[in-house]
PDB file of C-alpha atoms in Angstrom:
ATOM      1  CA  MET R1236     -16.663  25.851 -54.380  1.00 55.00           C
ATOM      2  CA  ALA R1237     -14.491  28.730 -55.638  1.00 65.00           C
ATOM      3  CA  LEU R1238     -17.238  29.719 -58.073  1.00 76.00           C
ATOM      4  CA  LEU R1239     -19.733  30.322 -55.262  1.00 84.00           C
ATOM      5  CA  PRO R1240     -18.379  33.743 -54.179  1.00 84.00           C
ATOM      6  CA  LEU R1241     -17.617  34.603 -57.818  1.00 83.00           C
ATOM      7  CA  TYR R1242     -21.240  34.141 -58.869  1.00 86.00           C
ATOM      8  CA  ALA R1243     -22.578  35.816 -55.738  1.00 89.00           C
ATOM      9  CA  LYS R1244     -20.507  38.907 -56.546  1.00 89.00           C
ATOM     10  CA  ALA R1245     -21.500  38.770 -60.221  1.00 87.00           C
ATOM     11  CA  LEU R1246     -25.171  38.749 -59.290  1.00 89.00           C
ATOM     12  CA  LEU R1247     -24.802  41.579 -56.782  1.00 91.00           C
ATOM     13  CA  ARG R1248     -23.163  43.741 -59.438  1.00 91.00           C
ATOM     14  CA  ASN R1249     -26.609  43.959 -61.045  1.00 89.00           C
ATOM     15  CA  PRO R1250     -28.438  46.891 -59.397  1.00 91.00           C
ATOM     16  CA  TRP R1251     -31.790  45.110 -59.874  1.00 91.00           C
ATOM     17  CA  ALA R1252     -30.671  42.539 -57.317  1.00 92.00           C
ATOM     18  CA  PHE R1253     -31.204  45.186 -54.639  1.00 93.00           C
ATOM     19  CA  ALA R1254     -34.802  45.915 -55.654  1.00 91.00           C
ATOM     20  CA  PRO R1255     -36.213  43.859 -52.705  1.00 91.00           C
ATOM     21  CA  LEU R1256     -34.501  46.210 -50.247  1.00 90.00           C
ATOM     22  CA  LEU R1257     -36.800  48.989 -51.435  1.00 90.00           C
ATOM     23  CA  LEU R1258     -39.822  47.079 -52.683  1.00 90.00           C
ATOM     24  CA  LEU R1259     -40.543  44.924 -49.617  1.00 90.00           C
ATOM     25  CA  PRO R1260     -40.645  47.811 -47.090  1.00 91.00           C
ATOM     26  CA  LEU R1261     -42.915  49.728 -49.490  1.00 90.00           C
ATOM     27  CA  LEU R1262     -45.244  46.723 -49.715  1.00 88.00           C
ATOM     28  CA  ALA R1263     -45.228  46.486 -45.924  1.00 88.00           C
ATOM     29  CA  LEU R1264     -46.740  49.962 -45.676  1.00 87.00           C
ATOM     30  CA  ALA R1265     -49.961  48.596 -47.196  1.00 85.00           C
ATOM     31  CA  PHE R1266     -50.409  46.219 -44.257  1.00 84.00           C
ATOM     32  CA  GLN R1267     -49.745  48.528 -41.337  1.00 83.00           C
ATOM     33  CA  GLY R1268     -52.257  48.195 -38.523  1.00 76.00           C
ATOM     34  CA  ARG R1269     -53.768  44.955 -39.852  1.00 76.00           C
ATOM     35  CA  GLY R1270     -52.162  42.520 -37.436  1.00 78.00           C
ATOM     36  CA  GLU R1271     -49.035  40.415 -37.672  1.00 81.00           C
ATOM     37  CA  ALA R1272     -50.707  37.358 -39.210  1.00 80.00           C
ATOM     38  CA  VAL R1273     -52.298  39.354 -42.033  1.00 81.00           C
ATOM     39  CA  ALA R1274     -49.044  41.209 -42.685  1.00 85.00           C
ATOM     40  CA  VAL R1275     -46.933  38.041 -42.816  1.00 87.00           C
ATOM     41  CA  VAL R1276     -49.359  36.154 -45.070  1.00 84.00           C
ATOM     42  CA  SER R1277     -49.868  39.159 -47.355  1.00 85.00           C
ATOM     43  CA  LEU R1278     -46.139  39.809 -47.714  1.00 88.00           C
ATOM     44  CA  PHE R1279     -45.538  36.138 -48.440  1.00 88.00           C
ATOM     45  CA  ALA R1280     -48.274  36.149 -51.091  1.00 86.00           C
ATOM     46  CA  SER R1281     -46.799  39.285 -52.658  1.00 88.00           C
ATOM     47  CA  LEU R1282     -43.348  37.727 -52.630  1.00 91.00           C
ATOM     48  CA  ALA R1283     -44.688  34.549 -54.262  1.00 89.00           C
ATOM     49  CA  LEU R1284     -45.989  36.670 -57.143  1.00 89.00           C
ATOM     50  CA  LEU R1285     -43.060  39.064 -57.560  1.00 89.00           C
ATOM     51  CA  LEU R1286     -39.983  37.071 -56.612  1.00 91.00           C
ATOM     52  CA  PRO R1287     -39.936  34.309 -59.298  1.00 92.00           C
ATOM     53  CA  PRO R1288     -39.639  36.654 -62.331  1.00 93.00           C
ATOM     54  CA  LEU R1289     -36.876  38.577 -60.560  1.00 93.00           C
ATOM     55  CA  VAL R1290     -34.955  35.412 -59.691  1.00 93.00           C
ATOM     56  CA  LEU R1291     -35.301  34.021 -63.207  1.00 92.00           C
ATOM     57  CA  ALA R1292     -34.365  37.293 -64.901  1.00 92.00           C
ATOM     58  CA  LEU R1293     -31.225  37.679 -62.770  1.00 92.00           C
ATOM     59  CA  ALA R1294     -30.125  34.045 -62.520  1.00 90.00           C
ATOM     60  CA  VAL R1295     -30.767  32.571 -65.969  1.00 89.00           C
ATOM     61  CA  PRO R1296     -28.421  34.877 -67.945  1.00 87.00           C
ATOM     62  CA  LEU R1297     -25.595  34.088 -65.508  1.00 85.00           C
ATOM     63  CA  LEU R1298     -26.148  30.344 -65.540  1.00 85.00           C
ATOM     64  CA  THR R1299     -26.621  29.944 -69.294  1.00 82.00           C
ATOM     65  CA  ALA R1300     -23.603  31.896 -70.584  1.00 73.00           C
ATOM     66  CA  ARG R1301     -22.060  29.715 -73.312  1.00 64.00           C
ATOM     67  CA  GLU R1302     -18.499  30.818 -72.547  1.00 65.00           C
ATOM     68  CA  ASP R1303     -18.923  29.421 -69.027  1.00 65.00           C
ATOM     69  CA  TRP R1304     -19.981  26.001 -70.357  1.00 63.00           C
ATOM     70  CA  ALA R1305     -16.684  25.700 -72.217  1.00 63.00           C
ATOM     71  CA  PHE R1306     -14.795  26.822 -69.104  1.00 65.00           C
ATOM     72  CA  TRP R1307     -16.510  24.267 -66.879  1.00 61.00           C
ATOM     73  CA  ALA R1308     -16.051  21.475 -69.416  1.00 59.00           C
ATOM     74  CA  GLY R1309     -12.306  22.099 -69.506  1.00 63.00           C
ATOM     75  CA  MET R1310     -11.789  22.004 -65.743  1.00 65.00           C
ATOM     76  CA  PRO R1311     -10.411  18.883 -64.043  1.00 64.00           C
ATOM     77  CA  ARG R1312     -13.258  18.893 -61.525  1.00 66.00           C
ATOM     78  CA  SER R1313     -16.758  17.664 -62.299  1.00 76.00           C
ATOM     79  CA  PRO R1314     -18.597  20.205 -64.512  1.00 76.00           C
ATOM     80  CA  ALA R1315     -21.813  19.434 -62.628  1.00 79.00           C
ATOM     81  CA  ARG R1316     -20.225  20.344 -59.284  1.00 83.00           C
ATOM     82  CA  LEU R1317     -18.845  23.563 -60.733  1.00 82.00           C
ATOM     83  CA  TYR R1318     -22.220  24.443 -62.190  1.00 85.00           C
ATOM     84  CA  LEU R1319     -23.912  23.802 -58.839  1.00 88.00           C
ATOM     85  CA  SER R1320     -21.356  26.074 -57.186  1.00 87.00           C
ATOM     86  CA  GLY R1321     -22.525  28.789 -59.555  1.00 87.00           C
ATOM     87  CA  VAL R1322     -26.177  28.091 -58.717  1.00 91.00           C
ATOM     88  CA  LEU R1323     -25.432  28.253 -54.978  1.00 93.00           C
ATOM     89  CA  GLY R1324     -23.552  31.494 -55.531  1.00 91.00           C
ATOM     90  CA  VAL R1325     -26.573  32.992 -57.257  1.00 92.00           C
ATOM     91  CA  GLY R1326     -28.761  31.870 -54.351  1.00 93.00           C
ATOM     92  CA  LEU R1327     -26.388  33.325 -51.783  1.00 93.00           C
ATOM     93  CA  GLY R1328     -26.200  36.610 -53.645  1.00 92.00           C
ATOM     94  CA  LEU R1329     -29.993  36.878 -53.820  1.00 93.00           C
ATOM     95  CA  SER R1330     -30.454  35.847 -50.191  1.00 94.00           C
ATOM     96  CA  LEU R1331     -28.766  38.998 -48.917  1.00 93.00           C
ATOM     97  CA  PRO R1332     -31.164  41.601 -50.395  1.00 93.00           C
ATOM     98  CA  ILE R1333     -34.219  39.386 -49.815  1.00 94.00           C
ATOM     99  CA  LEU R1334     -33.418  38.901 -46.140  1.00 93.00           C
ATOM    100  CA  GLY R1335     -32.518  42.570 -45.810  1.00 92.00           C
ATOM    101  CA  GLY R1336     -35.802  43.680 -47.416  1.00 92.00           C
ATOM    102  CA  LEU R1337     -37.873  41.316 -45.279  1.00 93.00           C
ATOM    103  CA  ALA R1338     -36.067  42.429 -42.118  1.00 92.00           C
ATOM    104  CA  LEU R1339     -36.765  46.072 -42.968  1.00 92.00           C
ATOM    105  CA  ALA R1340     -40.415  45.238 -43.651  1.00 91.00           C
ATOM    106  CA  ALA R1341     -40.744  43.380 -40.338  1.00 89.00           C
ATOM    107  CA  GLY R1342     -39.115  46.253 -38.470  1.00 89.00           C
ATOM    108  CA  LEU R1343     -41.339  48.804 -40.178  1.00 89.00           C
ATOM    109  CA  LEU R1344     -44.442  46.862 -39.121  1.00 87.00           C
ATOM    110  CA  GLY R1345     -43.161  46.357 -35.577  1.00 85.00           C
ATOM    111  CA  MET R1346     -43.405  42.568 -35.768  1.00 85.00           C
ATOM    112  CA  GLY R1347     -42.450  40.448 -32.806  1.00 84.00           C
ATOM    113  CA  GLY R1348     -39.688  37.862 -32.982  1.00 85.00           C
ATOM    114  CA  PRO R1349     -41.832  34.810 -33.924  1.00 86.00           C
ATOM    115  CA  ALA R1350     -43.728  36.586 -36.718  1.00 84.00           C
ATOM    116  CA  ALA R1351     -40.578  38.189 -38.104  1.00 87.00           C
ATOM    117  CA  GLY R1352     -38.772  34.841 -37.972  1.00 89.00           C
ATOM    118  CA  LEU R1353     -41.593  33.137 -39.888  1.00 88.00           C
ATOM    119  CA  LEU R1354     -41.543  35.886 -42.505  1.00 89.00           C
ATOM    120  CA  LEU R1355     -37.781  35.629 -43.041  1.00 91.00           C
ATOM    121  CA  PHE R1356     -37.767  31.821 -43.024  1.00 90.00           C
ATOM    122  CA  SER R1357     -40.687  31.476 -45.460  1.00 89.00           C
ATOM    123  CA  GLY R1358     -39.237  34.127 -47.766  1.00 91.00           C
ATOM    124  CA  LEU R1359     -35.871  32.391 -47.796  1.00 91.00           C
ATOM    125  CA  GLY R1360     -37.510  29.033 -48.556  1.00 91.00           C
ATOM    126  CA  LEU R1361     -39.448  30.583 -51.420  1.00 92.00           C
ATOM    127  CA  LEU R1362     -36.272  32.134 -52.810  1.00 94.00           C
ATOM    128  CA  TRP R1363     -34.290  28.896 -52.799  1.00 94.00           C
ATOM    129  CA  PHE R1364     -37.116  26.979 -54.421  1.00 94.00           C
ATOM    130  CA  TRP R1365     -36.926  29.328 -57.401  1.00 94.00           C
ATOM    131  CA  VAL R1366     -33.130  29.423 -57.385  1.00 95.00           C
ATOM    132  CA  ALA R1367     -33.085  25.612 -57.685  1.00 94.00           C
ATOM    133  CA  LEU R1368     -35.675  25.777 -60.455  1.00 93.00           C
ATOM    134  CA  ALA R1369     -33.654  28.465 -62.281  1.00 93.00           C
ATOM    135  CA  GLY R1370     -30.595  26.218 -62.006  1.00 91.00           C
ATOM    136  CA  TRP R1371     -32.542  23.300 -63.442  1.00 92.00           C
ATOM    137  CA  VAL R1372     -33.939  25.146 -66.467  1.00 91.00           C
ATOM    138  CA  GLY R1373     -30.608  26.883 -67.065  1.00 87.00           C
ATOM    139  CA  ALA R1374     -28.695  23.614 -67.077  1.00 86.00           C
ATOM    140  CA  GLY R1375     -30.097  22.337 -70.333  1.00 78.00           C
ATOM    141  CA  LEU R1376     -31.508  25.180 -72.423  1.00 77.00           C
ATOM    142  CA  GLU R1377     -30.435  28.269 -74.306  1.00 80.00           C
ATOM    143  CA  PRO R1378     -30.948  31.540 -72.347  1.00 81.00           C
ATOM    144  CA  ALA R1379     -34.192  32.613 -74.041  1.00 85.00           C
ATOM    145  CA  ARG R1380     -35.762  29.158 -73.801  1.00 88.00           C
ATOM    146  CA  ALA R1381     -34.635  28.709 -70.189  1.00 87.00           C
ATOM    147  CA  LEU R1382     -36.220  32.012 -69.215  1.00 89.00           C
ATOM    148  CA  GLY R1383     -39.393  31.134 -71.100  1.00 90.00           C
ATOM    149  CA  VAL R1384     -39.701  27.724 -69.423  1.00 90.00           C
ATOM    150  CA  GLY R1385     -39.041  29.266 -66.020  1.00 90.00           C
ATOM    151  CA  LEU R1386     -41.752  31.881 -66.523  1.00 91.00           C
ATOM    152  CA  LEU R1387     -44.132  29.184 -67.747  1.00 92.00           C
ATOM    153  CA  LEU R1388     -43.560  27.212 -64.536  1.00 90.00           C
ATOM    154  CA  TRP R1389     -44.120  30.392 -62.518  1.00 91.00           C
ATOM    155  CA  GLY R1390     -47.427  30.878 -64.315  1.00 88.00           C
ATOM    156  CA  LEU R1391     -48.504  27.291 -63.666  1.00 86.00           C
ATOM    157  CA  LEU R1392     -47.386  27.003 -60.035  1.00 85.00           C
ATOM    158  CA  VAL R1393     -48.331  30.488 -58.848  1.00 85.00           C
ATOM    159  CA  LEU R1394     -50.862  32.137 -61.142  1.00 83.00           C
ATOM    160  CA  ALA R1395     -52.863  29.255 -62.588  1.00 82.00           C
ATOM    161  CA  TYR R1396     -52.521  26.589 -59.890  1.00 79.00           C
ATOM    162  CA  ASP R1397     -55.439  27.481 -57.612  1.00 74.00           C
ATOM    163  CA  PRO R1398     -57.924  28.201 -60.451  1.00 76.00           C
ATOM    164  CA  LEU R1399     -56.965  24.929 -62.165  1.00 77.00           C
ATOM    165  CA  VAL R1400     -57.314  22.787 -59.043  1.00 74.00           C
ATOM    166  CA  VAL R1401     -60.566  24.411 -57.966  1.00 71.00           C
ATOM    167  CA  GLY R1402     -61.892  24.316 -61.535  1.00 76.00           C
ATOM    168  CA  VAL R1403     -61.194  20.572 -61.860  1.00 73.00           C
ATOM    169  CA  ALA R1404     -62.793  19.917 -58.473  1.00 68.00           C
ATOM    170  CA  VAL R1405     -65.937  21.858 -59.418  1.00 72.00           C
ATOM    171  CA  ALA R1406     -66.223  20.503 -62.972  1.00 74.00           C
ATOM    172  CA  LEU R1407     -65.813  16.894 -61.833  1.00 69.00           C
ATOM    173  CA  ARG R1408     -67.446  17.179 -58.418  1.00 70.00           C
ATOM    174  CA  GLU R1409     -69.451  13.994 -58.990  1.00 72.00           C
ATOM    175  CA  TYR R1410     -66.259  11.933 -59.157  1.00 70.00           C
ATOM    176  CA  PRO R1411     -64.002  10.943 -56.224  1.00 71.00           C
ATOM    177  CA  LEU R1412     -61.119  13.287 -56.999  1.00 65.00           C
ATOM    178  CA  GLU R1413     -59.819  13.914 -53.491  1.00 67.00           C
ATOM    179  CA  ARG R1414     -56.733  11.727 -53.828  1.00 70.00           C
ATOM    180  CA  PHE R1415     -55.896  13.212 -57.222  1.00 72.00           C
ATOM    181  CA  LEU R1416     -56.204  16.716 -55.778  1.00 71.00           C
ATOM    182  CA  LEU R1417     -54.077  15.731 -52.782  1.00 72.00           C
ATOM    183  CA  ALA R1418     -51.344  14.554 -55.156  1.00 75.00           C
ATOM    184  CA  ALA R1419     -51.585  17.876 -57.005  1.00 73.00           C
ATOM    185  CA  VAL R1420     -51.169  19.724 -53.699  1.00 73.00           C
ATOM    186  CA  LEU R1421     -48.168  17.669 -52.613  1.00 74.00           C
ATOM    187  CA  LEU R1422     -46.455  18.291 -55.959  1.00 77.00           C
ATOM    188  CA  ASN R1423     -46.591  22.044 -55.403  1.00 81.00           C
ATOM    189  CA  PRO R1424     -44.427  22.996 -52.400  1.00 83.00           C
ATOM    190  CA  LEU R1425     -45.576  26.608 -52.693  1.00 83.00           C
ATOM    191  CA  GLU R1426     -49.061  25.616 -51.536  1.00 80.00           C
ATOM    192  CA  LEU R1427     -47.563  23.687 -48.636  1.00 81.00           C
ATOM    193  CA  PHE R1428     -45.523  26.759 -47.668  1.00 82.00           C
ATOM    194  CA  ARG R1429     -48.682  28.851 -47.590  1.00 81.00           C
ATOM    195  CA  VAL R1430     -50.706  26.367 -45.553  1.00 80.00           C
ATOM    196  CA  GLY R1431     -47.862  25.724 -43.110  1.00 80.00           C
ATOM    197  CA  LEU R1432     -47.403  29.457 -42.636  1.00 81.00           C
ATOM    198  CA  LEU R1433     -51.100  29.937 -41.859  1.00 79.00           C
ATOM    199  CA  TYR R1434     -51.077  27.143 -39.290  1.00 80.00           C
ATOM    200  CA  ALA R1435     -47.901  28.513 -37.708  1.00 81.00           C
ATOM    201  CA  LEU R1436     -49.576  31.920 -37.403  1.00 78.00           C
ATOM    202  CA  GLY R1437     -52.692  30.403 -35.844  1.00 75.00           C
ATOM    203  CA  ALA R1438     -54.933  31.295 -38.793  1.00 68.00           C
ATOM    204  CA  PRO R1439     -56.011  27.878 -40.149  1.00 60.00           C
ATOM    205  CA  VAL R1440     -59.450  29.234 -41.067  1.00 59.00           C
ATOM    206  CA  LEU R1441     -57.796  30.702 -44.188  1.00 59.00           C
ATOM    207  CA  VAL R1442     -56.098  27.554 -45.477  1.00 65.00           C
ATOM    208  CA  GLY R1443     -58.823  26.834 -48.051  1.00 66.00           C
ATOM    209  CA  PRO R1444     -59.237  23.585 -50.030  1.00 67.00           C
ATOM    210  CA  THR R1445     -55.524  22.776 -49.785  1.00 70.00           C
ATOM    211  CA  GLY R1446     -55.658  22.775 -46.011  1.00 71.00           C
ATOM    212  CA  TYR R1447     -58.808  20.666 -46.056  1.00 70.00           C
ATOM    213  CA  LEU R1448     -57.176  17.979 -48.210  1.00 71.00           C
ATOM    214  CA  LEU R1449     -54.068  17.867 -46.034  1.00 73.00           C
ATOM    215  CA  LYS R1450     -56.121  17.599 -42.851  1.00 74.00           C
ATOM    216  CA  GLU R1451     -58.602  15.062 -44.245  1.00 70.00           C
ATOM    217  CA  PHE R1452     -56.100  12.636 -45.757  1.00 70.00           C
ATOM    218  CA  LEU R1453     -52.851  13.282 -43.885  1.00 71.00           C
ATOM    219  CA  GLY R1454     -54.169  14.598 -40.584  1.00 73.00           C
ATOM    220  CA  TYR R1455     -52.085  17.746 -41.018  1.00 70.00           C
ATOM    221  CA  THR R1456     -52.929  20.518 -38.565  1.00 72.00           C
ATOM    222  CA  GLY R1457     -49.530  22.173 -38.408  1.00 70.00           C
ATOM    223  CA  GLY R1458     -46.012  20.852 -38.266  1.00 74.00           C
ATOM    224  CA  LEU R1459     -42.906  20.359 -40.374  1.00 76.00           C
ATOM    225  CA  LEU R1460     -44.449  18.836 -43.489  1.00 79.00           C
ATOM    226  CA  PRO R1461     -43.991  22.052 -45.542  1.00 79.00           C
ATOM    227  CA  PHE R1462     -40.386  22.328 -44.352  1.00 81.00           C
ATOM    228  CA  TRP R1463     -39.486  18.788 -45.404  1.00 84.00           C
ATOM    229  CA  ALA R1464     -41.401  19.085 -48.668  1.00 83.00           C
ATOM    230  CA  GLY R1465     -39.621  22.353 -49.453  1.00 84.00           C
ATOM    231  CA  LEU R1466     -36.237  20.903 -48.536  1.00 88.00           C
ATOM    232  CA  LEU R1467     -36.921  17.892 -50.755  1.00 88.00           C
ATOM    233  CA  ALA R1468     -38.017  20.121 -53.649  1.00 88.00           C
ATOM    234  CA  VAL R1469     -34.922  22.346 -53.388  1.00 91.00           C
ATOM    235  CA  GLY R1470     -32.609  19.341 -53.056  1.00 92.00           C
ATOM    236  CA  ALA R1471     -34.239  17.594 -56.018  1.00 91.00           C
ATOM    237  CA  GLY R1472     -33.987  20.771 -58.081  1.00 89.00           C
ATOM    238  CA  LEU R1473     -30.288  21.200 -57.344  1.00 91.00           C
ATOM    239  CA  LEU R1474     -29.452  17.545 -57.942  1.00 91.00           C
ATOM    240  CA  GLY R1475     -31.505  17.588 -61.128  1.00 89.00           C
ATOM    241  CA  ALA R1476     -29.672  20.704 -62.282  1.00 89.00           C
ATOM    242  CA  GLY R1477     -26.285  19.059 -61.732  1.00 86.00           C
ATOM    243  CA  TRP R1478     -27.348  15.855 -63.480  1.00 87.00           C
ATOM    244  CA  ARG R1479     -28.854  17.745 -66.390  1.00 85.00           C
ATOM    245  CA  PHE R1480     -25.770  19.912 -66.828  1.00 83.00           C
ATOM    246  CA  SER R1481     -23.465  16.868 -66.726  1.00 79.00           C
ATOM    247  CA  ARG R1482     -25.334  15.428 -69.703  1.00 76.00           C
ATOM    248  CA  ARG R1483     -25.402  18.644 -71.677  1.00 68.00           C
ATOM    249  CA  ASP R1484     -23.790  18.794 -75.086  1.00 54.00           C
ATOM    250  CA  ARG R1485     -21.487  21.791 -74.873  1.00 52.00           C
TER     251      ARG R1485
END
């Protein structure tokens, strides 16, 4: 795990890594006086839009450097384990400014302990989801392609997901699509994060069609489903990154 602190320091040498320390408190100013639930959900939604490009732009160049592939391949330890150490180092390095920015935002808004804890926990989960995804795309592609694939996944999972799901449901409303749509929801942990956060904040009226599907077919009205789904997604992403890197032709 010697590469973990090395990659954390390498990432933190990039001044853009500290952008969340300034950006998140500034975003928080837009939600002053609107209640803790609105502030937490709005900050999470803003983070879901802004964080993935930042993570991909900072992480992919570090994880796809060709000179590092040759270094890892020549080490006596498993190249996949060394690569994962680098991915974890990137995640650790990014966690510090993200948590710092969210803590400043929570303090600026005067949030209580539970709301601030939910904000920090959900933001950290969102970060590690994208760190694992950046590790996966970076394990098997050239830098430009890895960044392009990562941004494409960001567009699909964050920008286009809701319009696509709702559009399919409306266009094919005469067909029994509920189970298909439920599968689409379960395959996107970001939607589960959002719904779980709303239930935890006591605002289930805002969960939308995703919340309806989860309640109708799984009986979900709050609980740890988003946590376990997120943990599974991050774990699968990291394991997939290690497996993909081990099979890479260096």
